[in-house]
Amino acid sequence: MPFCKLNWITVFCLFIPAVCSAEDVLKIDNGVTSVGIDRSKGAAITWLSSKDYPGNIVNIADPGRLIQQSYYAGRHLDRTAEGQSKAWSPWTWNPIQGGGVGSWARASTFRRDDGVLYSETTPKLWDMPNEEAKAIMRQWTSFEPSLPNTIVVKCEFVSQRDEGDRWGPVALRPQELPACYFTRNFNRVVSYLGDGEWRPEKQPPGPPWGKAAPPKNAMACFNADGQGIAVFSPTTKGHWNFGPHAGGLSNDPTAGPCMHVAPIDRINLAPKSTFRYRYWLVVGDRDTITKSLDVLWQKYSSEHSELTHP
């Protein structure tokens, strides 16, 4: 199956109201940056703002948006006879932190400890209306020391599939590390080249998404006022997917139109395996983001993901 179709995953789905009660959201706020996770949405990141952009940057229109963990493994299966979405058939084993095409995922553990947001989530399989994956996603979200405009996110994915299940043996699949969706007004996409230089990236509304190769493993989306959100994912080795979905410049987090960024790496996820990686989110104007990315590159450019098979 072409990879461009695979990356439609987080755009079109059965609409689910993005409404939650206050107790379902945990935030940390240092006066410069605020980030939050939502228990009712798989404990994915559903809130990100800064003192200069107090609104929510994250698109939360459906379970495939958000800023979240997303993985692929095994063979493509046609399970339409079992209720699989026809729009997503055939499909791989694809656990999503936010949920599937018809339901949100559940977080079994959800807490804030000493400035760290911690969660454990049982993800849903994207192609099915309400099927939990045999997997656990753990996540630690906190502020990067000495960089108040920067969030560091540690992700752990534990695959608990049965050996010999219908999805078959290990297969090399592209992974989104992570999948990010922002409000549509952050429409100016750039790749960071280092030494304060940025390269504009152009792509018509998709999917299919555009592909970029940022040499410093960082891309950013800016709005018309110069405020932006950058993603730094040092462990990725492939291209990055990016682009707008639909038109307009809405700043509504629940609207259909959005902006997408996803660092891509190809990983062999076996039925029994554990995968760990980290990424960083940086907010602010271009100068502020540039300075933070230079620090992150100096400290973490040699970082690798970790894959173990028991």
Short mmCIF file of C-alpha atoms in Angstrom, two decimals:
data_model
loop_
_atom_site.label_atom_id
_atom_site.label_comp_id
_atom_site.label_asym_id
_atom_site.label_seq_id
_atom_site.Cartn_x
_atom_site.Cartn_y
_atom_site.Cartn_z
CA MET A 1 0.00 0.00 0.00
CA PRO A 2 1.40 3.46 -0.85
CA PHE A 3 2.67 5.30 2.21
CA CYS A 4 0.64 8.37 1.25
CA LYS A 5 -2.53 6.43 2.02
CA LEU A 6 -1.10 5.19 5.29
CA ASN A 7 -0.66 8.77 6.38
CA TRP A 8 -4.29 9.65 5.84
CA ILE A 9 -4.77 7.94 9.19
CA THR A 10 -5.02 11.03 11.28
CA VAL A 11 -7.19 13.17 9.04
CA PHE A 12 -10.53 11.59 8.17
CA CYS A 13 -12.63 9.71 10.69
CA LEU A 14 -16.06 9.45 12.19
CA PHE A 15 -16.54 12.72 14.07
CA ILE A 16 -16.56 12.45 17.85
CA PRO A 17 -17.33 15.54 19.96
CA ALA A 18 -14.14 16.96 21.47
CA VAL A 19 -15.67 17.93 24.80
CA CYS A 20 -14.24 17.04 28.20
CA SER A 21 -14.64 17.99 31.82
CA ALA A 22 -11.97 19.95 33.64
CA GLU A 23 -10.90 16.96 35.77
CA ASP A 24 -10.02 15.01 32.62
CA VAL A 25 -7.22 17.45 31.74
CA LEU A 26 -3.91 17.79 33.57
CA LYS A 27 -1.55 20.66 32.77
CA ILE A 28 1.85 21.96 33.73
CA ASP A 29 2.54 25.68 33.32
CA ASN A 30 5.79 27.54 34.01
CA GLY A 31 4.51 30.99 33.06
CA VAL A 32 6.05 30.77 29.58
CA THR A 33 4.60 27.52 28.26
CA SER A 34 1.55 25.44 29.14
CA VAL A 35 1.01 21.83 28.07
CA GLY A 36 -1.82 19.45 28.90
CA ILE A 37 -2.89 15.83 28.47
CA ASP A 38 -6.48 14.60 28.41
CA ARG A 39 -7.57 11.37 30.10
CA SER A 40 -10.69 11.16 27.91
CA LYS A 41 -8.51 11.27 24.78
CA GLY A 42 -5.99 8.57 25.58
CA ALA A 43 -3.82 10.98 27.61
CA ALA A 44 -2.44 12.37 24.37
CA ILE A 45 -1.26 15.99 24.33
CA THR A 46 -4.37 18.08 23.72
CA TRP A 47 -3.19 21.49 24.93
CA LEU A 48 -0.13 23.58 24.08
CA SER A 49 0.13 27.35 24.46
CA SER A 50 2.59 30.10 25.33
CA LYS A 51 2.45 33.46 27.08
CA ASP A 52 2.48 35.16 23.67
CA TYR A 53 -0.09 32.78 22.17
CA PRO A 54 -2.50 31.89 25.00
CA GLY A 55 -4.85 29.93 22.75
CA ASN A 56 -4.57 26.20 22.15
CA ILE A 57 -2.21 25.28 19.28
CA VAL A 58 -3.30 21.60 19.16
CA ASN A 59 -6.07 20.42 16.84
CA ILE A 60 -8.36 18.04 18.76
CA ALA A 61 -11.14 17.54 16.21
CA ASP A 62 -11.06 13.73 16.35
CA PRO A 63 -9.03 10.79 17.78
CA GLY A 64 -6.61 10.88 14.86
CA ARG A 65 -5.48 14.47 15.48
CA LEU A 66 -3.82 15.65 18.74
CA ILE A 67 -0.08 15.24 19.41
CA GLN A 68 0.20 11.54 19.97
CA GLN A 69 1.90 8.18 19.65
CA SER A 70 1.09 6.19 16.50
CA TYR A 71 2.64 2.90 15.38
CA TYR A 72 2.33 0.37 12.54
CA ALA A 73 3.17 -3.34 12.39
CA GLY A 74 2.35 -6.53 10.53
CA ARG A 75 0.53 -7.23 7.30
CA HIS A 76 -2.42 -5.36 5.77
CA LEU A 77 -5.73 -7.11 6.49
CA ASP A 78 -9.24 -6.78 5.11
CA ARG A 79 -11.51 -7.08 8.16
CA THR A 80 -14.56 -5.31 6.77
CA ALA A 81 -16.68 -8.38 7.59
CA GLU A 82 -15.83 -7.69 11.26
CA GLY A 83 -16.74 -4.00 11.08
CA GLN A 84 -13.47 -2.54 9.83
CA SER A 85 -13.90 0.92 8.30
CA LYS A 86 -14.08 0.60 4.52
CA ALA A 87 -12.04 3.79 4.25
CA TRP A 88 -9.18 2.05 6.09
CA SER A 89 -9.19 -1.40 4.54
CA PRO A 90 -6.95 -3.29 4.15
CA TRP A 91 -4.93 -2.00 7.10
CA THR A 92 -2.00 -2.95 9.31
CA TRP A 93 -1.99 -3.39 13.07
CA ASN A 94 -2.11 0.29 13.96
CA PRO A 95 -2.49 1.27 17.64
CA ILE A 96 -3.34 4.95 18.13
CA GLN A 97 -3.05 6.78 21.46
CA GLY A 98 -6.09 8.95 20.81
CA GLY A 99 -8.42 6.17 19.66
CA GLY A 100 -9.97 4.50 16.63
CA VAL A 101 -12.28 5.73 13.87
CA GLY A 102 -15.29 5.58 16.18
CA SER A 103 -14.09 5.96 19.76
CA TRP A 104 -11.52 7.50 22.07
CA ALA A 105 -8.88 5.42 23.86
CA ARG A 106 -8.73 5.07 27.65
CA ALA A 107 -5.95 6.02 30.03
CA SER A 108 -5.63 3.65 32.99
CA THR A 109 -3.03 5.81 34.76
CA PHE A 110 -3.12 9.60 34.67
CA ARG A 111 -1.28 11.85 37.09
CA ARG A 112 0.94 14.87 37.65
CA ASP A 113 4.04 14.24 39.78
CA ASP A 114 6.61 16.96 40.55
CA GLY A 115 6.10 18.77 37.27
CA VAL A 116 5.80 15.62 35.14
CA LEU A 117 2.61 14.49 33.42
CA TYR A 118 2.58 10.67 33.42
CA SER A 119 0.10 8.37 31.72
CA GLU A 120 -0.51 4.76 30.72
CA THR A 121 -2.93 4.19 27.86
CA THR A 122 -4.51 1.18 26.20
CA PRO A 123 -4.63 2.38 22.58
CA LYS A 124 -7.30 1.62 19.99
CA LEU A 125 -6.74 0.09 16.56
CA TRP A 126 -7.36 2.89 14.10
CA ASP A 127 -9.26 0.92 11.44
CA MET A 128 -11.90 -0.50 13.81
CA PRO A 129 -14.77 1.39 15.47
CA ASN A 130 -13.98 0.23 19.01
CA GLU A 131 -11.19 -2.34 19.29
CA GLU A 132 -8.46 -2.04 21.88
CA ALA A 133 -4.96 -3.00 20.79
CA LYS A 134 -2.92 -5.52 22.73
CA ALA A 135 -0.46 -2.85 23.73
CA ILE A 136 0.39 -0.26 26.35
CA MET A 137 1.59 3.30 25.73
CA ARG A 138 3.39 5.13 28.50
CA GLN A 139 4.29 8.81 28.34
CA TRP A 140 6.22 11.33 30.44
CA THR A 141 5.73 15.02 29.58
CA SER A 142 7.78 17.74 31.28
CA PHE A 143 9.72 20.97 30.73
CA GLU A 144 13.23 20.80 29.29
CA PRO A 145 15.64 22.10 31.97
CA SER A 146 16.92 25.65 31.27
CA LEU A 147 14.55 26.10 28.29
CA PRO A 148 11.19 27.40 29.59
CA ASN A 149 9.67 27.43 26.09
CA THR A 150 10.45 23.75 25.49
CA ILE A 151 8.60 20.53 26.33
CA VAL A 152 10.30 17.12 26.35
CA VAL A 153 8.16 14.02 25.83
CA LYS A 154 9.40 10.51 26.55
CA CYS A 155 7.36 7.75 24.90
CA GLU A 156 7.31 4.02 25.60
CA PHE A 157 5.33 1.55 23.51
CA VAL A 158 4.89 -2.07 24.61
CA SER A 159 3.50 -4.43 21.99
CA GLN A 160 1.68 -7.39 23.55
CA ARG A 161 0.38 -9.13 20.45
CA ASP A 162 0.06 -12.91 20.43
CA GLU A 163 2.81 -14.70 18.56
CA GLY A 164 1.45 -16.06 15.29
CA ASP A 165 -1.58 -13.76 15.24
CA ARG A 166 -3.35 -12.74 12.04
CA TRP A 167 -1.02 -9.78 11.40
CA GLY A 168 1.90 -12.14 11.03
CA PRO A 169 5.62 -11.73 11.67
CA VAL A 170 7.67 -8.59 12.03
CA ALA A 171 7.64 -6.19 9.07
CA LEU A 172 9.54 -2.96 8.55
CA ARG A 173 6.99 -0.14 8.75
CA PRO A 174 7.16 3.67 8.80
CA GLN A 175 6.43 5.11 12.25
CA GLU A 176 5.24 8.62 13.15
CA LEU A 177 7.50 9.90 15.93
CA PRO A 178 5.16 11.54 16.84
CA ALA A 179 2.00 12.42 14.88
CA CYS A 180 1.29 16.16 15.36
CA TYR A 181 -1.77 18.18 14.39
CA PHE A 182 -1.95 21.93 14.94
CA THR A 183 -4.64 24.53 14.31
CA ARG A 184 -4.88 25.65 10.68
CA ASN A 185 -3.63 29.21 11.30
CA PHE A 186 -0.08 27.89 11.86
CA ASN A 187 0.22 27.58 8.10
CA ARG A 188 3.79 28.70 7.43
CA VAL A 189 5.94 25.55 7.46
CA VAL A 190 9.73 25.70 7.61
CA SER A 191 12.63 23.29 8.14
CA TYR A 192 15.50 24.31 10.39
CA LEU A 193 18.88 24.18 8.64
CA GLY A 194 21.08 25.26 11.54
CA ASP A 195 23.04 28.49 12.10
CA GLY A 196 19.80 30.45 12.29
CA GLU A 197 18.73 29.52 8.76
CA TRP A 198 15.28 28.24 7.82
CA ARG A 199 13.90 26.79 4.58
CA PRO A 200 10.26 27.36 3.58
CA GLU A 201 8.34 24.17 2.75
CA LYS A 202 5.36 24.30 0.39
CA GLN A 203 2.57 21.76 0.05
CA PRO A 204 -1.04 22.03 -1.17
CA PRO A 205 -3.79 20.76 1.13
CA GLY A 206 -3.64 16.98 1.58
CA PRO A 207 -3.43 14.18 2.12
CA PRO A 208 -1.28 13.03 0.47
CA TRP A 209 1.22 14.90 2.60
CA GLY A 210 4.37 16.62 1.50
CA LYS A 211 7.77 15.20 2.34
CA ALA A 212 10.67 17.18 3.75
CA ALA A 213 14.19 16.32 4.88
CA PRO A 214 15.11 18.76 7.68
CA PRO A 215 18.88 18.34 8.25
CA LYS A 216 18.62 19.21 11.95
CA ASN A 217 15.56 16.98 12.55
CA ALA A 218 13.38 20.00 13.29
CA MET A 219 10.42 21.61 11.55
CA ALA A 220 8.20 24.48 12.65
CA CYS A 221 4.81 25.97 11.82
CA PHE A 222 4.30 29.74 12.26
CA ASN A 223 1.20 31.91 12.17
CA ALA A 224 0.85 35.35 10.58
CA ASP A 225 1.92 37.07 13.81
CA GLY A 226 5.22 35.20 13.93
CA GLN A 227 4.32 32.83 16.75
CA GLY A 228 5.20 29.21 16.14
CA ILE A 229 5.50 25.61 17.26
CA ALA A 230 8.57 23.51 16.40
CA VAL A 231 9.04 19.75 16.62
CA PHE A 232 12.51 18.31 17.27
CA SER A 233 12.76 14.52 16.85
CA PRO A 234 16.45 13.58 16.82
CA THR A 235 16.03 9.81 16.51
CA THR A 236 14.31 9.89 13.12
CA LYS A 237 16.32 9.01 10.02
CA GLY A 238 13.82 9.37 7.19
CA HIS A 239 11.72 12.10 5.67
CA TRP A 240 9.09 14.08 7.55
CA ASN A 241 5.46 14.30 6.47
CA PHE A 242 3.89 17.75 6.58
CA GLY A 243 1.16 19.89 5.15
CA PRO A 244 -2.23 21.54 5.56
CA HIS A 245 -5.56 19.79 5.53
CA ALA A 246 -8.43 21.79 3.99
CA GLY A 247 -8.50 25.55 3.54
CA GLY A 248 -8.84 28.66 5.63
CA LEU A 249 -6.81 29.84 8.61
CA SER A 250 -8.96 28.71 11.52
CA ASN A 251 -7.58 28.99 15.04
CA ASP A 252 -10.33 26.70 16.37
CA PRO A 253 -8.84 23.51 17.90
CA THR A 254 -12.07 21.60 17.18
CA ALA A 255 -12.29 22.59 13.50
CA GLY A 256 -11.71 20.15 10.66
CA PRO A 257 -8.95 22.15 8.89
CA CYS A 258 -5.53 21.68 10.47
CA MET A 259 -1.77 21.51 9.95
CA HIS A 260 0.15 18.23 10.12
CA VAL A 261 3.77 17.40 10.93
CA ALA A 262 5.13 13.88 11.51
CA PRO A 263 8.79 12.86 11.76
CA ILE A 264 9.15 9.42 10.16
CA ASP A 265 11.41 6.48 10.96
CA ARG A 266 11.20 2.87 9.80
CA ILE A 267 11.11 0.41 12.71
CA ASN A 268 10.57 -3.36 12.99
CA LEU A 269 7.95 -3.76 15.72
CA ALA A 270 7.70 -7.45 16.57
CA PRO A 271 4.57 -8.91 18.23
CA LYS A 272 6.42 -8.84 21.55
CA SER A 273 8.57 -5.72 21.65
CA THR A 274 9.20 -2.47 23.51
CA PHE A 275 10.07 0.79 21.75
CA ARG A 276 11.23 4.02 23.40
CA TYR A 277 12.08 7.45 22.04
CA ARG A 278 11.94 11.15 22.96
CA TYR A 279 10.92 14.29 21.13
CA TRP A 280 10.72 18.00 21.97
CA LEU A 281 8.10 20.71 21.35
CA VAL A 282 9.30 24.34 21.22
CA VAL A 283 7.04 27.41 21.21
CA GLY A 284 7.67 31.12 20.64
CA ASP A 285 8.77 33.47 17.88
CA ARG A 286 11.41 32.51 15.32
CA ASP A 287 14.39 33.89 17.25
CA THR A 288 13.36 32.17 20.48
CA ILE A 289 12.70 28.85 18.75
CA THR A 290 16.01 29.07 16.85
CA LYS A 291 18.02 29.55 20.05
CA SER A 292 16.27 26.62 21.74
CA LEU A 293 16.74 24.32 18.75
CA ASP A 294 20.46 25.11 18.69
CA VAL A 295 20.71 24.09 22.34
CA LEU A 296 18.71 20.91 21.75
CA TRP A 297 20.83 19.94 18.75
CA GLN A 298 24.02 20.42 20.73
CA LYS A 299 22.74 18.23 23.57
CA TYR A 300 20.67 15.56 21.85
CA SER A 301 21.57 15.23 18.16
CA SER A 302 23.23 11.85 18.76
CA GLU A 303 20.29 10.40 20.69
CA HIS A 304 18.86 7.09 19.46
CA SER A 305 15.58 5.31 19.93
CA GLU A 306 15.57 1.98 21.76
CA LEU A 307 13.92 -1.23 20.52
CA THR A 308 13.99 -4.44 22.56
CA HIS A 309 12.51 -7.89 21.99
CA PRO A 310 12.09 -10.06 25.09
#
